[in-house]
Every structure is written in structure tokens, then in C-alpha cells.
Coordinates of N, CA, C and O in Angstrom, one line a residue:
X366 N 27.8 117.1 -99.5 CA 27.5 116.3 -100.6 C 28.8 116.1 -101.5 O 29.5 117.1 -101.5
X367 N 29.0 115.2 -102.2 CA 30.0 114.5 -102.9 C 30.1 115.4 -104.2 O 29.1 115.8 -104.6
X368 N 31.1 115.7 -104.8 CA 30.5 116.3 -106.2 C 30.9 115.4 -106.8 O 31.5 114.4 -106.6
X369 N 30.2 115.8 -108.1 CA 30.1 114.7 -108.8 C 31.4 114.3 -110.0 O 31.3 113.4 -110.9
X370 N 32.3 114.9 -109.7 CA 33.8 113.9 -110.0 C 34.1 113.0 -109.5 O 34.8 112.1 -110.1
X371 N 33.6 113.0 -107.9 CA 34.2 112.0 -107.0 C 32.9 110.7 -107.3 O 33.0 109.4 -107.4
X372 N 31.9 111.6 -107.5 CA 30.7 109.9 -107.7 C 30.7 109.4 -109.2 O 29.9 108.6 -109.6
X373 N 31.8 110.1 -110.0 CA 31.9 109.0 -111.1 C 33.3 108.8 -111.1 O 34.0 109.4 -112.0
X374 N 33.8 108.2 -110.3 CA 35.4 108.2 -110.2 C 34.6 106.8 -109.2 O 34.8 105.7 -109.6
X375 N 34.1 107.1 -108.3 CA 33.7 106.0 -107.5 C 32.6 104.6 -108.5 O 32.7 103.4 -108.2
X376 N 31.7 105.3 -109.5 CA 31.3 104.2 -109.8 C 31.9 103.9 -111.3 O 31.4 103.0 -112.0
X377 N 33.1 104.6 -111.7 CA 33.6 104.2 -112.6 C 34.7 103.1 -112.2 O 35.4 102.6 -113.1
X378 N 35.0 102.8 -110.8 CA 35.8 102.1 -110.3 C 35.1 100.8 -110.2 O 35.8 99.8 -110.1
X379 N 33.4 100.7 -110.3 CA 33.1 99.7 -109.8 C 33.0 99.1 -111.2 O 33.0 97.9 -111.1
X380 N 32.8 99.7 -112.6 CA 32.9 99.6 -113.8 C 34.2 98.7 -114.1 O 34.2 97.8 -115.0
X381 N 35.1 99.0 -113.3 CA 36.5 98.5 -113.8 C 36.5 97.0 -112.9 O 37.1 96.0 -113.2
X382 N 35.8 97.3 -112.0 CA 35.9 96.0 -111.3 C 35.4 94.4 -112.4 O 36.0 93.4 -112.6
X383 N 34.0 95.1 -112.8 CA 33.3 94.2 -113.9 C 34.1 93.9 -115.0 O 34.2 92.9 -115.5
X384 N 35.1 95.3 -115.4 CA 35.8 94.5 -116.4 C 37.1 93.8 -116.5 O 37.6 93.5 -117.5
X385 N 37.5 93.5 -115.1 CA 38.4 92.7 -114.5 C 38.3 91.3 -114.4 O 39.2 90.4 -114.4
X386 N 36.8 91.1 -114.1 CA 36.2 89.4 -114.0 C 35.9 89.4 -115.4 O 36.0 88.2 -115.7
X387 N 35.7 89.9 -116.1 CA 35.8 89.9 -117.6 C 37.1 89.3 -118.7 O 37.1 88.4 -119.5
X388 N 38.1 90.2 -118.0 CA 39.3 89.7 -118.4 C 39.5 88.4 -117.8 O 39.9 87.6 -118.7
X389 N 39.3 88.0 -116.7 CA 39.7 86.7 -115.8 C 38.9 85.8 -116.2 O 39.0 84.7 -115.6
X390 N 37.9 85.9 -117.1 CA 37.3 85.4 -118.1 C 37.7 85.0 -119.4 O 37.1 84.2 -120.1
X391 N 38.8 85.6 -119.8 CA 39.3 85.5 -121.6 C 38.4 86.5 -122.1 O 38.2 86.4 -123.3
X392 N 37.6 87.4 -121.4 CA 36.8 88.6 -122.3 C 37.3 89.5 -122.5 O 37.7 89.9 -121.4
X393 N 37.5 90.4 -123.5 CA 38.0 92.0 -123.7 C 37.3 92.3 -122.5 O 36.2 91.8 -122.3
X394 N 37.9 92.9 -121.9 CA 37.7 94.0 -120.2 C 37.3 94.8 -120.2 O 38.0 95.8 -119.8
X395 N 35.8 95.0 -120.6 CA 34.9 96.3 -120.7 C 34.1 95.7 -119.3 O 33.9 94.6 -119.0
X396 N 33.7 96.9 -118.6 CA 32.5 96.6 -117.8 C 31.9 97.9 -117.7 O 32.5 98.9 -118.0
X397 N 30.1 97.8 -117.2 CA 29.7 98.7 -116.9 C 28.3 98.5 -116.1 O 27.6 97.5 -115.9
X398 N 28.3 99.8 -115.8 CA 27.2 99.9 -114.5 C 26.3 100.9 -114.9 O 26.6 101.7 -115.7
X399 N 24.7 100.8 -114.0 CA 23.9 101.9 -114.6 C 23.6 102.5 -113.2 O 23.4 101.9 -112.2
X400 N 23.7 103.4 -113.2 CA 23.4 104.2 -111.7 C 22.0 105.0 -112.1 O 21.9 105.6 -113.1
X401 N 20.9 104.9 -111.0 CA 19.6 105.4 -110.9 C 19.6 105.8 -109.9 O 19.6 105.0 -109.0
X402 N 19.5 107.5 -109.7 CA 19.1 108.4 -108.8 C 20.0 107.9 -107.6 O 19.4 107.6 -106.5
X403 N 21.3 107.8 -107.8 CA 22.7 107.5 -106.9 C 22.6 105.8 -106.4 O 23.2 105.2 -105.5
X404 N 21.9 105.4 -107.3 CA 21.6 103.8 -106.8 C 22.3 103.0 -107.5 O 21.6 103.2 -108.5
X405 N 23.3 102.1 -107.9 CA 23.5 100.9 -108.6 C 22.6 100.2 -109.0 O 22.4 99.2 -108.3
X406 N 21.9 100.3 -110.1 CA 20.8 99.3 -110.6 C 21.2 98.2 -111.9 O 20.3 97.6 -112.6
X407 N 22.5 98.2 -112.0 CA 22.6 97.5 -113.0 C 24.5 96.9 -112.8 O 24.9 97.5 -111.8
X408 N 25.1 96.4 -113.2 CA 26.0 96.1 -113.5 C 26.4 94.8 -114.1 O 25.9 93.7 -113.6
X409 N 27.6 94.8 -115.4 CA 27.7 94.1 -116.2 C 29.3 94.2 -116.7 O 30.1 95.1 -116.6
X410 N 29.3 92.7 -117.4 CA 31.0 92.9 -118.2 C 30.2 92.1 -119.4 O 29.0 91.8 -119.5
X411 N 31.5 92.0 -120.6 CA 31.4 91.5 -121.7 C 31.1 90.1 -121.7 O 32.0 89.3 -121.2
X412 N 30.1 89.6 -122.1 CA 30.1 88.0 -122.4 C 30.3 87.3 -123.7 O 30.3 86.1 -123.9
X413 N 30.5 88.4 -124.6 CA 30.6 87.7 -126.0 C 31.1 86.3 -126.3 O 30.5 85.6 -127.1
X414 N 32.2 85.7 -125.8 CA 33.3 84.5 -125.9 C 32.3 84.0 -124.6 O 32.1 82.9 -125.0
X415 N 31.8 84.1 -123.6 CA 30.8 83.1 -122.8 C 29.9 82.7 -123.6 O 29.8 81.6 -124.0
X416 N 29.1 83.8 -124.1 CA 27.7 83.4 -124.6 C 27.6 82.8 -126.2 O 26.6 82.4 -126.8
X417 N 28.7 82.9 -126.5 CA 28.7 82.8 -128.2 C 28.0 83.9 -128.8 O 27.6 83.5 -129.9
X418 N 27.6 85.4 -128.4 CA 26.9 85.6 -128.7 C 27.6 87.5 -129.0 O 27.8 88.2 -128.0
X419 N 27.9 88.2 -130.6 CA 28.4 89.1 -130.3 C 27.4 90.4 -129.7 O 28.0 91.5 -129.6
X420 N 26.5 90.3 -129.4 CA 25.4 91.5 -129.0 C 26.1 91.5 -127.3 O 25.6 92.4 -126.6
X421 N 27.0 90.7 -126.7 CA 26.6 90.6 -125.0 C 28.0 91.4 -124.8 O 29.0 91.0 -124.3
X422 N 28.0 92.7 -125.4 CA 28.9 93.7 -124.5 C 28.3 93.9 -123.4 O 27.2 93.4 -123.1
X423 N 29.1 94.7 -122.6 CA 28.8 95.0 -120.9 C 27.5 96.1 -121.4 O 26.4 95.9 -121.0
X424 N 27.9 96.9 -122.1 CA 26.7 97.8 -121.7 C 25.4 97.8 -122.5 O 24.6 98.7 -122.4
X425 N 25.1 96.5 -123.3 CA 23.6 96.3 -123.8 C 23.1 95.0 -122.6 O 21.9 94.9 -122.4
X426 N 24.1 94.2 -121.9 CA 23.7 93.8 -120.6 C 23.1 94.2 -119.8 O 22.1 93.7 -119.3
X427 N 24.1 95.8 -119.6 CA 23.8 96.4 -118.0 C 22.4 96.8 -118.3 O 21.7 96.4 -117.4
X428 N 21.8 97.5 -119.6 CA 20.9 98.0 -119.9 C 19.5 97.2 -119.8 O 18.4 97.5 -119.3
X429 N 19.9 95.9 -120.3 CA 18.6 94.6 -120.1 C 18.2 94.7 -118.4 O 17.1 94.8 -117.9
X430 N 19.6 94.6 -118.0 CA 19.2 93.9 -116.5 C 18.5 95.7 -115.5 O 17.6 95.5 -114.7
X431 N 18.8 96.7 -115.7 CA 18.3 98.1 -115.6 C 17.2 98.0 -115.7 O 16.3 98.1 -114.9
X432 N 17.2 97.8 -117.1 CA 15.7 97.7 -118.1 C 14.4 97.1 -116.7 O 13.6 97.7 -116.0
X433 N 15.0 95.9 -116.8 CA 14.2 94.6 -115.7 C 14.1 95.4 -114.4 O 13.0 95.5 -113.8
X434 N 15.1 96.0 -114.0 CA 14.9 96.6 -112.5 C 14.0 97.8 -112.5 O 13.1 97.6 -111.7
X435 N 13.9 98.6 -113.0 CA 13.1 99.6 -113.5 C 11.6 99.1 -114.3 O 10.7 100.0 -114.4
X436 N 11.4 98.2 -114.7 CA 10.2 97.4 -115.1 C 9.7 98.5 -116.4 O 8.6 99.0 -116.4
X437 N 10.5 98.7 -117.3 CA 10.4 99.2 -118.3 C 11.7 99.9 -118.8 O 12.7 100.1 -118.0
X438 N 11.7 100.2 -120.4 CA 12.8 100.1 -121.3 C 13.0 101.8 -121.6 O 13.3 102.1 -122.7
X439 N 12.9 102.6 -120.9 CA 13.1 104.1 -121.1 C 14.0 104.4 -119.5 O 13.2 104.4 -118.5
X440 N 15.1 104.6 -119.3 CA 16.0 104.6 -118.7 C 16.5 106.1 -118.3 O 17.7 106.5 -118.1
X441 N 15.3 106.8 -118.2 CA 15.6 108.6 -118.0 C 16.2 108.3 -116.9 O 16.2 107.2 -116.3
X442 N 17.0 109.7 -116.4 CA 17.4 109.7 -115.3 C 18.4 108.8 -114.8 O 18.7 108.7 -113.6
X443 N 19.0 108.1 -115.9 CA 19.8 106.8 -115.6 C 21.2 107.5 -116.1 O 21.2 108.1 -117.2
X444 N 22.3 107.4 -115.3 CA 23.7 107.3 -116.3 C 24.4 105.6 -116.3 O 24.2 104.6 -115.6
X445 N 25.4 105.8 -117.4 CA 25.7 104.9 -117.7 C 26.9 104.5 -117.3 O 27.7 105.4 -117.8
X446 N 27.7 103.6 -116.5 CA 29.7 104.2 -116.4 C 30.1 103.2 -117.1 O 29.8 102.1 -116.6
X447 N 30.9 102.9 -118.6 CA 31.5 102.3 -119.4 C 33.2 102.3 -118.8 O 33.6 103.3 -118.2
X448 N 34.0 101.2 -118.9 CA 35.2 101.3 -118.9 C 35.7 102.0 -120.2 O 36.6 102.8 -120.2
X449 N 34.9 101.6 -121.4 CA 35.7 101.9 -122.6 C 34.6 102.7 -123.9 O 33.5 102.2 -124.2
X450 N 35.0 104.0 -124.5 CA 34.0 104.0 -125.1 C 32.9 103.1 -126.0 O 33.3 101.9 -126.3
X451 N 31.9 103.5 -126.3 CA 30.8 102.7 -126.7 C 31.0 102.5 -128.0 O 31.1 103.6 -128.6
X452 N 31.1 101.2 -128.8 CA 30.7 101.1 -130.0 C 29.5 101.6 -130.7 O 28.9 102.6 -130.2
X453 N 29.1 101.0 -131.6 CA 28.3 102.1 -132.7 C 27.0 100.9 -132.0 O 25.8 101.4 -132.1
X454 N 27.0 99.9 -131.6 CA 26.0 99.4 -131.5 C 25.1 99.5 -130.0 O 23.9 99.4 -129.9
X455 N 26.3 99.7 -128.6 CA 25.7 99.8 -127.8 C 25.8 101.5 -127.5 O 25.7 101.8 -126.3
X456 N 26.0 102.5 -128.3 CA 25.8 103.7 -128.6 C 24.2 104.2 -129.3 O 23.7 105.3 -129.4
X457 N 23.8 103.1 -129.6 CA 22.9 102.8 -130.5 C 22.3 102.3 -129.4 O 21.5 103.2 -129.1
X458 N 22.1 101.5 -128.6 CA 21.6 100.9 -126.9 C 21.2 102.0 -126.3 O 20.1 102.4 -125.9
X459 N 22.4 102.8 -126.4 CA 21.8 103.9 -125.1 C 21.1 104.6 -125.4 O 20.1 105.1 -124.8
X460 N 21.5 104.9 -126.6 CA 20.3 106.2 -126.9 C 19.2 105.6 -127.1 O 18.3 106.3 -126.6
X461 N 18.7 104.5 -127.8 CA 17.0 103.8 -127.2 C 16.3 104.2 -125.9 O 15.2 104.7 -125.6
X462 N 17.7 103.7 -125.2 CA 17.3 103.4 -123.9 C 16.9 105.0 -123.4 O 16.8 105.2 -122.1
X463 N 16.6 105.8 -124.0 CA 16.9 106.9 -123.6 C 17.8 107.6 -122.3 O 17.3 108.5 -121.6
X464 N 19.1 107.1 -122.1 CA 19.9 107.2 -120.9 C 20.2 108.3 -120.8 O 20.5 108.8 -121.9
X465 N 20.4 109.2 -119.9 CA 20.0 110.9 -119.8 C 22.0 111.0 -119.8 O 22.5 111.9 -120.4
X466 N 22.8 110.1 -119.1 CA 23.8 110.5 -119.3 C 25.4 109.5 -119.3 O 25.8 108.7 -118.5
X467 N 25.7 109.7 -120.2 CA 27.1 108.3 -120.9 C 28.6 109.0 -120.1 O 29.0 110.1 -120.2
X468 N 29.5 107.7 -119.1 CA 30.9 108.1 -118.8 C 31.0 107.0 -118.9 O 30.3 106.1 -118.5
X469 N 32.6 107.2 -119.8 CA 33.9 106.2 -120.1 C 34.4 106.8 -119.6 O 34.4 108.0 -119.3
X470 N 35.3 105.6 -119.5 CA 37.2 106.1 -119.2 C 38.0 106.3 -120.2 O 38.7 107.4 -120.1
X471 N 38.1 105.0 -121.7 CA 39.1 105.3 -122.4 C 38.1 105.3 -123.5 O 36.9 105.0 -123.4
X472 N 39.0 105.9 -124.7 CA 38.7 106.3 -126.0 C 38.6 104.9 -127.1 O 39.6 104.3 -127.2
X473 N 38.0 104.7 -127.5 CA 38.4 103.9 -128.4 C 38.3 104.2 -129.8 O 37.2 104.2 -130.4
X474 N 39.8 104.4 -130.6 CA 40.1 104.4 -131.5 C 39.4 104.1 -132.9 O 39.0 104.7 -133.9
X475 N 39.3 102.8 -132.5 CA 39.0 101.8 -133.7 C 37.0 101.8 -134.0 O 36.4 101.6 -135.0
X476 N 36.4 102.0 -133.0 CA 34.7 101.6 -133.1 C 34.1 103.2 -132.0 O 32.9 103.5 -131.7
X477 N 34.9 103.6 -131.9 CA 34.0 104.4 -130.8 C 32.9 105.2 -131.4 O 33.1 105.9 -132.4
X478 N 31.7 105.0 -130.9 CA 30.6 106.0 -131.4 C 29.8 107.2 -130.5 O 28.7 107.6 -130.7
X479 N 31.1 107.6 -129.3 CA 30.8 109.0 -128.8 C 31.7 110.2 -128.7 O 32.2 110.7 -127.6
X480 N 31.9 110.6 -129.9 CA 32.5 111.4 -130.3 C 34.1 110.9 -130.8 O 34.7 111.8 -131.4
X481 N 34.9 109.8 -130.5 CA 36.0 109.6 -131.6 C 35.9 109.4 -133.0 O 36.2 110.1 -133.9
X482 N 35.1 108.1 -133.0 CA 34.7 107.7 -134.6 C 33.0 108.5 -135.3 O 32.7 109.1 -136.4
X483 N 32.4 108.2 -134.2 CA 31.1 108.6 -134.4 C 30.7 109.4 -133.6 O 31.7 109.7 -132.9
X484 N 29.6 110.1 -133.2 CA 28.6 110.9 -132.1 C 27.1 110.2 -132.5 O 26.3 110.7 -133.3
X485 N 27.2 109.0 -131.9 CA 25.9 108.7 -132.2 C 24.9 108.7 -131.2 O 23.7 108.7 -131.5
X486 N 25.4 108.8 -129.8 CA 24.8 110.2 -128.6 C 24.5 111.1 -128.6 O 23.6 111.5 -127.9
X487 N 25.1 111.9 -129.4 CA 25.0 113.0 -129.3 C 24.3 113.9 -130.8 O 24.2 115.0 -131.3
X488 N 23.9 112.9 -131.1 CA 23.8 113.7 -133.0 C 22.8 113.9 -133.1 O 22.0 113.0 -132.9
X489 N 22.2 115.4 -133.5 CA 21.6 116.1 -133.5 C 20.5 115.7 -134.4 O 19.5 116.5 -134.4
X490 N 20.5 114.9 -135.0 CA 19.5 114.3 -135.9 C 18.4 113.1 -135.1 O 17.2 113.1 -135.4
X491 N 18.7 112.6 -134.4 CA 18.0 112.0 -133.5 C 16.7 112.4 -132.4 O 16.9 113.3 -131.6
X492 N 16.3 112.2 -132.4 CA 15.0 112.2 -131.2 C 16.0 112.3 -129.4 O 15.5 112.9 -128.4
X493 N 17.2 111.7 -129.3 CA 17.1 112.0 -127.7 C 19.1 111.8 -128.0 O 19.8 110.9 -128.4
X494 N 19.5 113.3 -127.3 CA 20.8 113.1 -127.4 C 21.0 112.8 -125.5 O 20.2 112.9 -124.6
X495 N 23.1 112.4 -125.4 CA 23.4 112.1 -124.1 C 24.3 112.9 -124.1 O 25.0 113.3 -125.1
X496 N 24.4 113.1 -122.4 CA 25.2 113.8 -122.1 C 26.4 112.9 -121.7 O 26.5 112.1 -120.8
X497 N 27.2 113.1 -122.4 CA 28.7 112.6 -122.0 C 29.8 113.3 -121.9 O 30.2 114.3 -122.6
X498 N 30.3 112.2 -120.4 CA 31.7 112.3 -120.0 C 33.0 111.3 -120.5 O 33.1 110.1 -120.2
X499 N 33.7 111.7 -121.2 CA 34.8 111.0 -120.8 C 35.9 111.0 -120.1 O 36.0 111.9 -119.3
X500 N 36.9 110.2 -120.2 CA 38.2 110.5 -119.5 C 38.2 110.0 -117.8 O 39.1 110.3 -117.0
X501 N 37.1 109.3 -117.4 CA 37.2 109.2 -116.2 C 37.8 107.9 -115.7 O 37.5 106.8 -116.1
X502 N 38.9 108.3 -114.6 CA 39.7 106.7 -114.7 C 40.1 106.7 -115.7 O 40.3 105.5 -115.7
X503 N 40.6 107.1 -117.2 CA 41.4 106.9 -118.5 C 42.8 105.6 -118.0 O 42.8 104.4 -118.3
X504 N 43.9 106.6 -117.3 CA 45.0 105.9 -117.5 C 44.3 104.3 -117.0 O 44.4 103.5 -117.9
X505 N 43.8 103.9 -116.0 CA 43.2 102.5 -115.6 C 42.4 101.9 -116.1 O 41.9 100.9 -115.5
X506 N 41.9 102.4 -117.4 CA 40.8 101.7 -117.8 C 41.7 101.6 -119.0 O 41.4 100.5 -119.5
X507 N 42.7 102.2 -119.9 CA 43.5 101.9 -120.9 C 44.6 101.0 -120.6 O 45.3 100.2 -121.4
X508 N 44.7 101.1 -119.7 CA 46.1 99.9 -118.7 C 45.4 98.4 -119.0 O 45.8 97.4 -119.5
X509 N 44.3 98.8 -118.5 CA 43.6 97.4 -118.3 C 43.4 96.5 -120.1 O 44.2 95.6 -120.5
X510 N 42.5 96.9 -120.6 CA 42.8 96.8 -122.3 C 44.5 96.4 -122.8 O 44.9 95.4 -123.4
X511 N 45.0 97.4 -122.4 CA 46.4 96.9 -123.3 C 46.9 96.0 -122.5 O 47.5 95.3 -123.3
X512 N 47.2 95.6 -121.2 CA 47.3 94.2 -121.1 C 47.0 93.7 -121.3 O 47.7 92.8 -121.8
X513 N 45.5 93.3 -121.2 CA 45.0 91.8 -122.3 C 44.9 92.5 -123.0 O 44.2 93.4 -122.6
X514 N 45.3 92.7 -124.3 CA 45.6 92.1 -125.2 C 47.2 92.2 -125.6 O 47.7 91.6 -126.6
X515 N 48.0 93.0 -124.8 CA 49.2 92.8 -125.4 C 49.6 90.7 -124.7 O 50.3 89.8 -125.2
X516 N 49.0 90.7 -123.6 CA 48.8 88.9 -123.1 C 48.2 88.0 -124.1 O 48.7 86.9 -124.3
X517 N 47.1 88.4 -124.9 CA 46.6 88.1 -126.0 C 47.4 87.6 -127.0 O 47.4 86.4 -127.4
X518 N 48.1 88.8 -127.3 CA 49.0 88.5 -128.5 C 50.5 87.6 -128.3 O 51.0 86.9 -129.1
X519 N 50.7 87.8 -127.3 CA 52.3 86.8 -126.8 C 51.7 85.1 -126.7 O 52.3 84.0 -126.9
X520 N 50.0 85.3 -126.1 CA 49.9 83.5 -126.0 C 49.7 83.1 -127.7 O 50.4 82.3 -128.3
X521 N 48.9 83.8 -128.0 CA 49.3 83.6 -129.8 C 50.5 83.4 -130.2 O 50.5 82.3 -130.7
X522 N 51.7 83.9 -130.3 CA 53.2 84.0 -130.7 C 53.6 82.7 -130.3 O 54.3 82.1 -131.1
X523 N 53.0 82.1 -128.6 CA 53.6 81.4 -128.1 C 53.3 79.6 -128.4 O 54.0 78.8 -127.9

């Protein structure tokens, strides 16, 4: 049996895939995937700049389309693989969703709400905390981000 570094290194890879057609999109390059009992049941990137719409991060996507596969909106036994930590909002997703367990790759500075800026997974005041990983895939999932947008910023300049 696989341990399980290698099976989130593997579906954190496929996370990065989603947020690759993301970027090849003009989207910030988040993707993510929901794995149920070693199964792929969900995967997603950001559509915000597709859909007009700022709620369509990758991971309140992945969680709809989960949601749908699963035929109901309590997502036990589900983990989550983010390219980038979770904002306050789809940090706020997961833990609804009741998702038993949250991995990113990079940190995010500016919005994160699992444990940089906030712990809104994890906070003891709530009805259902998660268990999270980070750092998986980091250098590749922060590579990916600072090129678009360091591309971002030069077509602006230009």
C-alpha cells in the first residue's frame, strides 16, 4: 500500500494539472480535486474571469460537483487537494461541507484562512474542524502563481 505522502503528492499533481488549464485560461492557477475513499470525485479550477462570477474558485466548484456525485452536501470522508491555500470563503466551503481533510501546496500570504491569515478549519469554536496538510508540491504550486502573475504584470507594463 502506498503511504499516504505519495497519494497526496499524486493527487496534488492532478490539482496542479486543473490549475494549469486555469492559467491557459487568463485565471489565477488554483485547482483542485476532491478524493472519496481513494476515488477522484470531483475536480476543478478557477472560473471567476469565465463566469463573471467571484464565488467560482476551484475549490467551492470542486465541492458542488462532489456535492452532485455524492447526492448530498456533507462530504465526510472526503479530502480536499488545493493548489493554493484556501481563502476565508472557500475555507468557509469546506468546513460546511463538512470535509474530513484540507491539502495545499502553497501558502497564501495575503487571504489564507488555514492557518496563515486565519484557521477557519481549524477553529475551535465551530461545530466541525479539518484536518490539514500543507506544503505538498509547495515549490510547484508557488512557481506556478508567480509566473502568472509576474506575466500578468509585464502585459500590463507592456
Amino acid at each position: 500500500m502506498k503511504s499516504l505522502k505519495q497519494d497526496d503528492v499524486k493527487y496534488m499533481q492532478l490539482a496542479l494539472k486543473e490549475a494549469k488549464i486555469a492559467a491557459e485560461r487568463g485565471e489565477v492557477p488554483v485547482g483542485a480535486v476532491v478524493v472519496f475513499q481513494g476515488e477522484v470525485i470531483s475536480r476543478a479550477h478557477n472560473e471567476c474571469e469565465t463566469r463573471d462570477d467571484p464565488t467560482a474558485h476551484a475549490e467551492v466548484l470542486a465541492i458542488k460537483k462532489a456535492s452532485k456525485y455524492l447526492k448530498g452536501w456533507r462530504l465526510t470522508d472526503c479530502t480536499i487537494y488545493v493548489t493554493k491555500e484556501p481563502c476565508p470563503m472557500c475555507a468557509g466551503a469546506i468546513h460546511q461541507a463538512r470535509i474530513d481533510r484540507l491539502v495545499y501546496g502553497t501558502r497564501d500570504e495575503k487571504t489564507g484562512a488555514a492557518g496563515t491569515l486565519y484557521d477557519i478549519v481549524r477553529d475551535q469554536r465551530l461545530n466541525h474542524q479539518v484536518e490539514v496538510t500543507a506544503g505538498v508540491c509547495e515549490e510547484e504550486c508557488q512557481e506556478l502563481l508567480q509566473k502568472f502573475f509576474q506575466k500578468l504584470r509585464q502585459d500590463i507594463v507592456e
